[in-house]
XYZ file of C-alpha atoms in Angstrom:
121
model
C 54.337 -40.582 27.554
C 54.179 -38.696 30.836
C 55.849 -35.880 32.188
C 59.000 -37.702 33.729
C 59.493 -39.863 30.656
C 59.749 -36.272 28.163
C 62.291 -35.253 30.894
C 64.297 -38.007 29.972
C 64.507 -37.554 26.322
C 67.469 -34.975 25.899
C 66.840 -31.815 24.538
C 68.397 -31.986 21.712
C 65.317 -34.315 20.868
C 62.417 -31.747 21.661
C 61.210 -29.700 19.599
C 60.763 -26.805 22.298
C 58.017 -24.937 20.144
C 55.043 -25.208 22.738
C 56.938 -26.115 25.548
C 57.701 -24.473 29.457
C 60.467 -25.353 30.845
C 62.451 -24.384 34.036
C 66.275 -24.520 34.666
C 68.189 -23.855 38.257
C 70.483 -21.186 38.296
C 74.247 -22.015 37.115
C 75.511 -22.845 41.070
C 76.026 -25.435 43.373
C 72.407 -26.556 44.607
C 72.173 -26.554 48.483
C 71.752 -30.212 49.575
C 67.926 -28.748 50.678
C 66.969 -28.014 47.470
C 68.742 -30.994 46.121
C 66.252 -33.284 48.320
C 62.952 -31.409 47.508
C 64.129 -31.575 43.933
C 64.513 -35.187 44.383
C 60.732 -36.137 45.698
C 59.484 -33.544 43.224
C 61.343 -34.655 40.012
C 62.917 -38.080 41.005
C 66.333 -37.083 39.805
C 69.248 -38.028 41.931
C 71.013 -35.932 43.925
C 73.694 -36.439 41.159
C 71.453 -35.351 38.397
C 69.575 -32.685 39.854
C 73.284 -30.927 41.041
C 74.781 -31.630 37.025
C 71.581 -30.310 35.336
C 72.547 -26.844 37.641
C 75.960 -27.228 37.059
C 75.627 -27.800 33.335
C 73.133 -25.276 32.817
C 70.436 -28.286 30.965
C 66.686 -28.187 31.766
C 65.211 -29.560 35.046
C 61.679 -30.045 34.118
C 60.078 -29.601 30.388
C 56.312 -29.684 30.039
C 53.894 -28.836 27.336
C 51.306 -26.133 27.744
C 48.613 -28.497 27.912
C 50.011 -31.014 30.150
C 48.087 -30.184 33.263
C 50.242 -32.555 35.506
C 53.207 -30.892 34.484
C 52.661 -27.110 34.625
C 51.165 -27.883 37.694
C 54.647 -29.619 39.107
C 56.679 -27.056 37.027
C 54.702 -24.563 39.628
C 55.420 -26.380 43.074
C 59.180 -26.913 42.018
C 58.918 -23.050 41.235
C 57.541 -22.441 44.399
C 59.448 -24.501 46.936
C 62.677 -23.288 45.268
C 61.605 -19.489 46.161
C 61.131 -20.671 49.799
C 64.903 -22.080 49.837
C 65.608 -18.628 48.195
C 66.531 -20.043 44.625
C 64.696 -18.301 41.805
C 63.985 -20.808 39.370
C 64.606 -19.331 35.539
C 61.606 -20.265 33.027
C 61.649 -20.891 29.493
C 58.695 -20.760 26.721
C 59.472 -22.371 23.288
C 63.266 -22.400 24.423
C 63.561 -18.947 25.743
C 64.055 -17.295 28.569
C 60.865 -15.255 30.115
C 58.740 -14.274 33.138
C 57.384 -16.616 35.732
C 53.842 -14.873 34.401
C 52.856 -17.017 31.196
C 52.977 -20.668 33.566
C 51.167 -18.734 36.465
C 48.700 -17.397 34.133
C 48.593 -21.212 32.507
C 48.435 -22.601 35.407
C 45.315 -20.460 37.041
C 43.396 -20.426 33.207
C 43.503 -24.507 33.687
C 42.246 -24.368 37.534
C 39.185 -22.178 36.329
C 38.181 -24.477 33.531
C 38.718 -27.311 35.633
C 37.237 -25.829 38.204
C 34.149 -25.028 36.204
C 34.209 -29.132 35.338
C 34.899 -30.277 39.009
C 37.858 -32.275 37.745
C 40.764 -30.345 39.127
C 42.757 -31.881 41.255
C 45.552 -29.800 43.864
C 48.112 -32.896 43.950
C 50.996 -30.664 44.507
């Protein structure tokens, strides 16, 4: 199962014990961020605006799913550009944007170190 497909599954479903996630602030999402949520995630505009609204997950990864802490990152990122901060979860709670940075850099040096890291995002 890939990252998009364990997005799907509602949360109630997870088990969020070794698990990142991110949610959007409780607001209404500016129609920019809506769109670059859209070719990031593939949500609708719909979707991605209820997930904010509702105050549910955007994106849920685990910490070894290299694809997905590396999209977790970009939707990080290109939020902060549109001035939204992004709020990040481990195991189901609320932390720091540290731990996925630090995740994220630990699996660019080992891959790095293997020549099989890829910058997609």
């Amino acid at each position: 199962m890939d990252s998009m497909q364990r997005n799907e599954i509602s949360v109630q479903q997870l088990d969020m014990n070794n698990t990142l996630a991110i949610k959007l602030p409780i607001m209404d999402v500016p129609a920019k961020a809506c769109m670059s949520l859209k070719k990031l995630t593939g949500f609708s505009l719909g979707e991605i605006k209820s997930k904010a609204v509702n105050d549910d997950y955007l994106f849920i990864c685990d910490y070894l799913d290299d694809d997905g802490l590396r999209l977790m990152n970009k939707i990080k990122r290109e939020m902060k550009k549109l001035g939204i901060d992004v709020r990040q979860f481990e195991d189901g709670v609320e932390k720091s944007h540290a731990l996925c940075d630090s995740i994220e850099k630990l699996h660019k040096e080992i891959d790095d170190q293997y020549g099989t890291y890829e910058d997609e995002f």
